[in-house]
GROMACS .gro file of C-alpha atoms in nm:
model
  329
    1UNK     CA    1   2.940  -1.220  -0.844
    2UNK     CA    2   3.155  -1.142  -1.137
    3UNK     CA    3   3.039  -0.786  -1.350
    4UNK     CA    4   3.052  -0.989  -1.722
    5UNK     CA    5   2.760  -1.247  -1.531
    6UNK     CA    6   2.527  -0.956  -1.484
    7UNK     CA    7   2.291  -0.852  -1.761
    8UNK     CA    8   2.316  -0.558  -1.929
    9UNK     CA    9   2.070  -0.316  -2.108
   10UNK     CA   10   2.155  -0.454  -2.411
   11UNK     CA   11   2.195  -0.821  -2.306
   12UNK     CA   12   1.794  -0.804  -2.208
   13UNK     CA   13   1.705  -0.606  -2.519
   14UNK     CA   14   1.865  -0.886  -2.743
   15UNK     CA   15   1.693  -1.146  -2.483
   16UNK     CA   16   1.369  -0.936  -2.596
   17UNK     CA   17   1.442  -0.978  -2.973
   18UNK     CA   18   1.445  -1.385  -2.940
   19UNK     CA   19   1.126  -1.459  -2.772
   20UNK     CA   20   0.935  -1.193  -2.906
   21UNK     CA   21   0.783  -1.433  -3.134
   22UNK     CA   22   0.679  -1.681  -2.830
   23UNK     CA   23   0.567  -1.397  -2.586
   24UNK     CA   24   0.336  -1.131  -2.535
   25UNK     CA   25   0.419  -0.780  -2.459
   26UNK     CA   26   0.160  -0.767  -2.203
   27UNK     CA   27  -0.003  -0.374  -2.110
   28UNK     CA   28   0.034  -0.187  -1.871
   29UNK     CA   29  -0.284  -0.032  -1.732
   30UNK     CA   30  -0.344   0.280  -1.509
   31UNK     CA   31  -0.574   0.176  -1.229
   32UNK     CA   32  -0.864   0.444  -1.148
   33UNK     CA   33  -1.156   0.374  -0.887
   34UNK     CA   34  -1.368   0.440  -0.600
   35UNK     CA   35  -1.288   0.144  -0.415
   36UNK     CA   36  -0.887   0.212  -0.480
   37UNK     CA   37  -0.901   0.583  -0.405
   38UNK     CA   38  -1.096   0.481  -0.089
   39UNK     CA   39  -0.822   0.226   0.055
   40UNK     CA   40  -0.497   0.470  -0.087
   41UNK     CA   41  -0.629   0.815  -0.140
   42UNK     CA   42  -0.719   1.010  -0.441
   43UNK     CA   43  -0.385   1.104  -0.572
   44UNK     CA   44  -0.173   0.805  -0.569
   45UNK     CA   45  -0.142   0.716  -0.913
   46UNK     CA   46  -0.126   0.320  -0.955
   47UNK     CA   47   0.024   0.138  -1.296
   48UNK     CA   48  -0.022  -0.193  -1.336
   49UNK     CA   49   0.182  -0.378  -1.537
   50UNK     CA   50  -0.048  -0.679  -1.671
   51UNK     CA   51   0.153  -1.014  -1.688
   52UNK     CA   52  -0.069  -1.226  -1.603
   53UNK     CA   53  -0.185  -1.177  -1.962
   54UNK     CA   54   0.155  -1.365  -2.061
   55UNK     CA   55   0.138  -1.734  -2.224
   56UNK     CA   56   0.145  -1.980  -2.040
   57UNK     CA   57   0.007  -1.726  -1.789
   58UNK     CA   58   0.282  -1.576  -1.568
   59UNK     CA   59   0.659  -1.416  -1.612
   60UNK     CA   60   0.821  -1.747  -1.563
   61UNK     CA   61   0.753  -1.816  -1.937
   62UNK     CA   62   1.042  -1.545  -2.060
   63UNK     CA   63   1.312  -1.722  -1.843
   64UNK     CA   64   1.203  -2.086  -1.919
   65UNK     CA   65   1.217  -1.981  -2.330
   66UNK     CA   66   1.587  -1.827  -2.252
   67UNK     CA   67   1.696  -2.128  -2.077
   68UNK     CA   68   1.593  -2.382  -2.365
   69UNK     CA   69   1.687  -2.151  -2.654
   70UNK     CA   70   2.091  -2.148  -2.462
   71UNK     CA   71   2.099  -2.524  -2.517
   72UNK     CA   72   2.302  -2.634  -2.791
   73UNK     CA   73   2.155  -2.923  -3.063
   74UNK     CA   74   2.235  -3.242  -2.866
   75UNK     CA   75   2.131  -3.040  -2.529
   76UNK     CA   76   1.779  -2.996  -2.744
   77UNK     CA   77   1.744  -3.331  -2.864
   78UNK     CA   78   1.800  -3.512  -2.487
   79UNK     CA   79   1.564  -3.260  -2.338
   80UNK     CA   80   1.466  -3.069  -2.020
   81UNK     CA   81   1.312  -3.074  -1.685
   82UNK     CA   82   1.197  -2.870  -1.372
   83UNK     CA   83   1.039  -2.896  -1.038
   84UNK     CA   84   0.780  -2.635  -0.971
   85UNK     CA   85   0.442  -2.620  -0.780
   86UNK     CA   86   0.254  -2.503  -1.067
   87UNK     CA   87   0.359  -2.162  -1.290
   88UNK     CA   88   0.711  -2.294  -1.390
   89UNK     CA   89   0.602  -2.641  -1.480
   90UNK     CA   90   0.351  -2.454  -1.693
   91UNK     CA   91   0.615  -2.232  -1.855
   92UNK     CA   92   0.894  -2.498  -1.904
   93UNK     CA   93   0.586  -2.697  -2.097
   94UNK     CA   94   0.472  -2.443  -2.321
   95UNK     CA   95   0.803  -2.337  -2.400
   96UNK     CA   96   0.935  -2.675  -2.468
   97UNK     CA   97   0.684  -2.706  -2.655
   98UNK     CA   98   0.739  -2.397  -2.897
   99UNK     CA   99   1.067  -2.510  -2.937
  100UNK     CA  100   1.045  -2.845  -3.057
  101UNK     CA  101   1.214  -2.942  -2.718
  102UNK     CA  102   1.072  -3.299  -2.480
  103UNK     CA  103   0.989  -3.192  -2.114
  104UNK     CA  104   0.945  -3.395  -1.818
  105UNK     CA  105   0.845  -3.169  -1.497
  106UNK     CA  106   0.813  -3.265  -1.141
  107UNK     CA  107   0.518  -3.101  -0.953
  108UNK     CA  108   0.507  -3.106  -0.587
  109UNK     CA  109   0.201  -3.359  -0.454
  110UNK     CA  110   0.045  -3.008  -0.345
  111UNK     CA  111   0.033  -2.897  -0.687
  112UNK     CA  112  -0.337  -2.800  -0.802
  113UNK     CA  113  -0.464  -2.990  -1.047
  114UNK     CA  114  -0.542  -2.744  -1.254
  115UNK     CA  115  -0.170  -2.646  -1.288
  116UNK     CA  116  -0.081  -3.030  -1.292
  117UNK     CA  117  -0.345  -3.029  -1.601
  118UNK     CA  118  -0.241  -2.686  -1.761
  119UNK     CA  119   0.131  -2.839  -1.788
  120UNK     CA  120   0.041  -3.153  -1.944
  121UNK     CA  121  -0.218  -2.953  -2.228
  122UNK     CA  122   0.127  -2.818  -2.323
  123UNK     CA  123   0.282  -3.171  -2.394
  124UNK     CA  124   0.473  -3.212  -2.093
  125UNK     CA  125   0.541  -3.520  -1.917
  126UNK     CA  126   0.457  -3.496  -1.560
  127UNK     CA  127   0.568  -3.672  -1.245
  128UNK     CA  128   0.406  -3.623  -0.930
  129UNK     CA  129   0.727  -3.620  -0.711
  130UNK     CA  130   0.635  -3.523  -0.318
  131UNK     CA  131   0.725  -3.233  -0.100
  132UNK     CA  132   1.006  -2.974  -0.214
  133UNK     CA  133   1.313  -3.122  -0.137
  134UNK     CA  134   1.176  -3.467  -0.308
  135UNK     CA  135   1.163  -3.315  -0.642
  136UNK     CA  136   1.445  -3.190  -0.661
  137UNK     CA  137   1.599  -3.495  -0.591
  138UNK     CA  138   1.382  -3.598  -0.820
  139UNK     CA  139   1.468  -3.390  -1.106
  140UNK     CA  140   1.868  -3.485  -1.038
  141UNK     CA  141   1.812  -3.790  -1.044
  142UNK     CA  142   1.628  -3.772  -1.443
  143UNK     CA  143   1.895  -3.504  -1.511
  144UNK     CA  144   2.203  -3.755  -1.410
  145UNK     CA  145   2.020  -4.068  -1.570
  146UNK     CA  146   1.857  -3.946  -1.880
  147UNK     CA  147   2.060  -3.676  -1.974
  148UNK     CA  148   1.791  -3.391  -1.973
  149UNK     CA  149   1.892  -3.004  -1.862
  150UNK     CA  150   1.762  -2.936  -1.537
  151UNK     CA  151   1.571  -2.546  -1.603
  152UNK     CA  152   1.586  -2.366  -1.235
  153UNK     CA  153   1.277  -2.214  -1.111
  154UNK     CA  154   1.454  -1.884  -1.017
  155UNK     CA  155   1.852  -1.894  -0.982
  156UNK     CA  156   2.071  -1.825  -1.269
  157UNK     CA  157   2.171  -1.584  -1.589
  158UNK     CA  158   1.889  -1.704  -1.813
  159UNK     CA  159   1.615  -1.654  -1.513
  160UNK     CA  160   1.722  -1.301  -1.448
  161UNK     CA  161   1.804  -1.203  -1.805
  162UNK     CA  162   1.429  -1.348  -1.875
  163UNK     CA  163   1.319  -1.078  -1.602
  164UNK     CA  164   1.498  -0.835  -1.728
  165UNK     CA  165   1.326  -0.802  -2.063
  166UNK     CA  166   0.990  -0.735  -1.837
  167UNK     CA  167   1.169  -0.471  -1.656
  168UNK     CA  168   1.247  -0.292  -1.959
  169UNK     CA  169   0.891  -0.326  -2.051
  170UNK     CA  170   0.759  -0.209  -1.768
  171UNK     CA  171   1.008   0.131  -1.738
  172UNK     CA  172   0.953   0.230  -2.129
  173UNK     CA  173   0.543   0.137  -2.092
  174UNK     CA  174   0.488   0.306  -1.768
  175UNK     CA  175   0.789   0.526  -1.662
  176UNK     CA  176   0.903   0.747  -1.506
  177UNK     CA  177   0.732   0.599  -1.149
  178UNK     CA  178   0.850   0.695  -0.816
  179UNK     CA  179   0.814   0.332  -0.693
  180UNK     CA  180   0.764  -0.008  -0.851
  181UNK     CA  181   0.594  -0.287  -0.598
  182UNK     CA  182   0.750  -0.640  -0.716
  183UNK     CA  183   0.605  -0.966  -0.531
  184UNK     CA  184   0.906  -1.184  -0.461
  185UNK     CA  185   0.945  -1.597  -0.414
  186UNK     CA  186   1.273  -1.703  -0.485
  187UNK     CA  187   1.386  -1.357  -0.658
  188UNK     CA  188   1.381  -1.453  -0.996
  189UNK     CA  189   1.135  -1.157  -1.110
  190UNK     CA  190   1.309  -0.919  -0.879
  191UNK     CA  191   1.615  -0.978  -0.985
  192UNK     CA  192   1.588  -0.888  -1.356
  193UNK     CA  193   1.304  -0.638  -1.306
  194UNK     CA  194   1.528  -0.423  -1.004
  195UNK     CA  195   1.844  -0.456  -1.219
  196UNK     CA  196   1.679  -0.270  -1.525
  197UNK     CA  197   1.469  -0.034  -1.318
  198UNK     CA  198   1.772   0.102  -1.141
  199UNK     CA  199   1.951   0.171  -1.486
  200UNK     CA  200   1.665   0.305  -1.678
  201UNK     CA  201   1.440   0.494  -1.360
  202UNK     CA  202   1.775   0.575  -1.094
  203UNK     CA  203   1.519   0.813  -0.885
  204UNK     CA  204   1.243   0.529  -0.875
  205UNK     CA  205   1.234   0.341  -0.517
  206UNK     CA  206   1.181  -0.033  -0.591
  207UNK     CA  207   1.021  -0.224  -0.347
  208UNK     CA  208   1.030  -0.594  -0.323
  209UNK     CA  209   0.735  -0.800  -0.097
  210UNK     CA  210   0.701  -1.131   0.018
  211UNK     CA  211   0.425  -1.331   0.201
  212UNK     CA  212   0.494  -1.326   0.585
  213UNK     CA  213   0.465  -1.726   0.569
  214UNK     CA  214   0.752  -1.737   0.307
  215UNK     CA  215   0.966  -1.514   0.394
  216UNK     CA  216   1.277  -1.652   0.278
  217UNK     CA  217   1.483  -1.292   0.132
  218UNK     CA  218   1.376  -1.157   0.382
  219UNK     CA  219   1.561  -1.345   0.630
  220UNK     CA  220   1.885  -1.378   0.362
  221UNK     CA  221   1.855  -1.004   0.393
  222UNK     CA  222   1.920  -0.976   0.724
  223UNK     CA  223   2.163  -1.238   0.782
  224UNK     CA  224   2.362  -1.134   0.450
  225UNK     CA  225   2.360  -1.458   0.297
  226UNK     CA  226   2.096  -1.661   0.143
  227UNK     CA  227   1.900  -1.863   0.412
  228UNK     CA  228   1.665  -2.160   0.404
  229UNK     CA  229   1.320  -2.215   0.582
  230UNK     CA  230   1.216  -2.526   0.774
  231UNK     CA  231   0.862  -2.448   0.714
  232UNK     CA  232   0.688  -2.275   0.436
  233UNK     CA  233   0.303  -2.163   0.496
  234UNK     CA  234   0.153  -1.945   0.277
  235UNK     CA  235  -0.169  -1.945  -0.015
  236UNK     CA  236   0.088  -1.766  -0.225
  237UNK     CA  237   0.257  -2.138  -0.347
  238UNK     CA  238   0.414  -1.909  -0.626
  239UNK     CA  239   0.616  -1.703  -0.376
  240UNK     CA  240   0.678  -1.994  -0.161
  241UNK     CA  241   1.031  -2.158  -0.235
  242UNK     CA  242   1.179  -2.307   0.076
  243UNK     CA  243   1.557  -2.121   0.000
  244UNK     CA  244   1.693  -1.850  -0.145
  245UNK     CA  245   2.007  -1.894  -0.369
  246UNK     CA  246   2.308  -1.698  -0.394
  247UNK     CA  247   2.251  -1.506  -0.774
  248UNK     CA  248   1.916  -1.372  -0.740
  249UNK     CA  249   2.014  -1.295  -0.404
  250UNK     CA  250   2.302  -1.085  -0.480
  251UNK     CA  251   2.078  -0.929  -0.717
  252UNK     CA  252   1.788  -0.856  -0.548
  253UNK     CA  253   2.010  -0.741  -0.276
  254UNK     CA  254   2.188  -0.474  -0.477
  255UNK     CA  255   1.883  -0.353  -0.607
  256UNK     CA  256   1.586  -0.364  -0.356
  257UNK     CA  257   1.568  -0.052  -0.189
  258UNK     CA  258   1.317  -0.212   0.100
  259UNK     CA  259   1.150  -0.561   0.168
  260UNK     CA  260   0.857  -0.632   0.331
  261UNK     CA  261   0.602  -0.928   0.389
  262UNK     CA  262   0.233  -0.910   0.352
  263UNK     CA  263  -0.014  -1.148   0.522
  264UNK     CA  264  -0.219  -1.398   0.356
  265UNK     CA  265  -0.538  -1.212   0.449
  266UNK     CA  266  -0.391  -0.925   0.316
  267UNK     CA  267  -0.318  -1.101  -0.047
  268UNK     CA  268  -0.721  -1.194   0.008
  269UNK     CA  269  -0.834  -0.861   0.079
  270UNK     CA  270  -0.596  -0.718  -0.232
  271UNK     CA  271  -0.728  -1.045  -0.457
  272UNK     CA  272  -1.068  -0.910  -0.378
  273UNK     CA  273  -1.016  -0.550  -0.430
  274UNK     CA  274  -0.857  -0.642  -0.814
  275UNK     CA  275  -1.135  -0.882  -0.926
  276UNK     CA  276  -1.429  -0.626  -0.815
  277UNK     CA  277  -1.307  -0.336  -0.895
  278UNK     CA  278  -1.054  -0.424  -1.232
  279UNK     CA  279  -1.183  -0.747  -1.287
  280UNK     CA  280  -0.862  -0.927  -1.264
  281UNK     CA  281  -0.925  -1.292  -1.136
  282UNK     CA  282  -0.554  -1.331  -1.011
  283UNK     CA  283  -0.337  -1.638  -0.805
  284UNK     CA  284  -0.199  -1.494  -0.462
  285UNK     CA  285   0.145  -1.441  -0.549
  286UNK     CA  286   0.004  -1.160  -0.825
  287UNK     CA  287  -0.194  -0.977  -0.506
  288UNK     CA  288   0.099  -0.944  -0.323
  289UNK     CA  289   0.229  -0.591  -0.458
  290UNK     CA  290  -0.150  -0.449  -0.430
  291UNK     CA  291  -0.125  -0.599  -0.070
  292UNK     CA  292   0.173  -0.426  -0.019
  293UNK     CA  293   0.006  -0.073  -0.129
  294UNK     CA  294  -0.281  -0.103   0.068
  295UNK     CA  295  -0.119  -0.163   0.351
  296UNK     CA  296   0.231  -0.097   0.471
  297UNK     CA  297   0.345   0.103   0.254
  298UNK     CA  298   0.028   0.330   0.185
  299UNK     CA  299   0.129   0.608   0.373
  300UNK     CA  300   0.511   0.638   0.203
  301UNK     CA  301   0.362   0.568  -0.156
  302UNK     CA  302   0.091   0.825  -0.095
  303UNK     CA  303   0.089   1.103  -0.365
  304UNK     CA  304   0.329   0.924  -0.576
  305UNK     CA  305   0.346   0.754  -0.908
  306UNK     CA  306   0.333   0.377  -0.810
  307UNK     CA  307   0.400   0.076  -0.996
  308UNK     CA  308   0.285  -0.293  -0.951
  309UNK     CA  309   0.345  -0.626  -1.139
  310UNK     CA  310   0.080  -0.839  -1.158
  311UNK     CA  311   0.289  -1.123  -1.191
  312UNK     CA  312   0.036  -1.424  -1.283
  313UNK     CA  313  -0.262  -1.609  -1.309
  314UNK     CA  314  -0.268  -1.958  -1.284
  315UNK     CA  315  -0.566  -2.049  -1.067
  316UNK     CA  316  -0.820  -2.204  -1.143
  317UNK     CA  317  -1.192  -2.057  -1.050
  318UNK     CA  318  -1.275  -2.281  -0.752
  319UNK     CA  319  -0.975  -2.220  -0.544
  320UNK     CA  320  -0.997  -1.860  -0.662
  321UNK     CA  321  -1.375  -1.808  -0.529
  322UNK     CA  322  -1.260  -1.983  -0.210
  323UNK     CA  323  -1.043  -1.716  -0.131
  324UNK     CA  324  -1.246  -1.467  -0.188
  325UNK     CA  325  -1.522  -1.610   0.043
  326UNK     CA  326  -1.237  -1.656   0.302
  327UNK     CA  327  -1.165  -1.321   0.310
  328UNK     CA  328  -1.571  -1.229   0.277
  329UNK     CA  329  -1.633  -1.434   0.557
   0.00000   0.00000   0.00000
């Protein structure tokens, strides 16, 4: 990976400066309560850095408005696209639309239909286009025949840069932490949000965590090279590309001090925990971090000054009282 293709400080700060009008600086909250101080202990200090409270309701908005805002006048005018299971559909749609820009996404036939539904409210065109692998097909196929610019879910300088501006974020709103808990899919967030953290908080241990049914880095980690799956099976869709590609990789690689994979009844359990006791009603994928703390890596991260991102929220309430009565039951 070439130095001048890595995002700098000031690269993300400009990034900052042209979406701020189509993005929220979302808070940063300091969680306190019984039920957390039971699970974790009394003097772990927890920040959580609210992005589900972003438009179009997760992170993937800030790289989808980079992406379209790089395209050049005739790029604008023939369009975009994107394959996604739900939150960068959603993102590439609203931030189309806020640019004057036509989108046609492919959603996977899994997709909930509340995502499929969220996209379209944004003015988005969407195609119902199979498994994985047959929407991306898909989408080259509308890229080499209509001419549209094909927005990646994850991989590439306008993902990571779009991450980066939340890292920054996050380490001026909640710094200096000893450890920041990222949930990680295809490394897209991680990438940009390790990169700043290890500039702006050196001394802060950043963690990266994926679901033990998608475990994708993971397995790139180990072999030193981005790897594929053969089978993805997780509730956290969000964190659940089949591959992982060779930027955010090299990224997340450089700056992940440890990864580690949570189970799905551990995203219920930490799902749970955030809607009773901070009344968060968030997707899997955002549960993953507080699964993280609860469990593996309570004992390392006791004492210290923790972070989390709370990466989305794109659920809709029946699927998100189902897993709560899973993990009741």
């Amino acid at each position: 990976m070439q130095l001048e293709q890595i995002p700098s400080i000031e690269d993300a700060r400009q990034a900052a400066v042209a979406i701020a009008s189509f993005i929220n600086k979302t808070p940063v909250h300091q969680w306190q309560g019984s039920k957390l101080a039971e699970r974790i202990g009394q003097n772990t200090q927890v920040t959580l850095k609210l992005e589900l409270f972003q438009r179009a309701g997760s992170f993937k908005t800030r790289g989808a408005l980079l992406g379209i805002l790089a395209l050049d006048e005739a790029a604008r005018a023939r369009g975009v696209t994107a394959v996604s299971a739900g939150n960068h559909a959603i993102a590439v749609s609203y931030a189309a639309q806020a640019l004057g820009v036509d989108a046609k996404v492919v959603m996977q036939s899994s997709a909930n239909p509340a995502r499929v539904a969220a996209a379209k409210a944004y003015g988005a065109e969407v195609i119902i286009g199979g498994d994985g692998p047959a929407c991306f097909a898909l989408a080259e196929k509308i890229v080499a025949e209509e001419g549209r610019t094909f927005i990646h879910p994850f991989e590439g300088h306008n993902v990571t840069l779009g991450t980066a501006t939340l890292g920054i974020e996050i380490c001026e709103q909640a710094g200096p932490l000893d450890a920041l808990i990222i949930p990680v899919g295809g490394g897209g967030l991680a990438s940009g949000v390790a990169l700043m953290t290890k500039q702006l908080m050196p001394d802060c241990k950043v963690y990266g965590v994926e679901p033990a049914g998608a475990d994708s880095m993971s397995r790139s980690f180990a072999a030193g090279e981005p790897q594929r799956l053969e089978k993805v099976e997780t509730i956290a869709d969000s964190l659940g590309p089949p591959m992982a590609l060779p930027y955010s990789f090299g990224l997340c690689r450089a700056n992940i001090d440890q990864l580690l994979t949570v189970t799905d009844d551990a995203i219920r359990s930490a799902m749970l925990l955030l809607f009773d006791e901070m009344k968060l009603a968030v997707e899997p994928a955002a549960a993953a971090g507080t699964a993280a703390l609860l469990g593996p890596l309570r004992d390392e991260l006791a004492g210290k000054r923790v972070g989390i991102i709370i990466c989305g929220t794109n659920i809709d309430r029946k699927t998100h009282a189902a897993l709560l009565r899973d993990d009741e039951a």
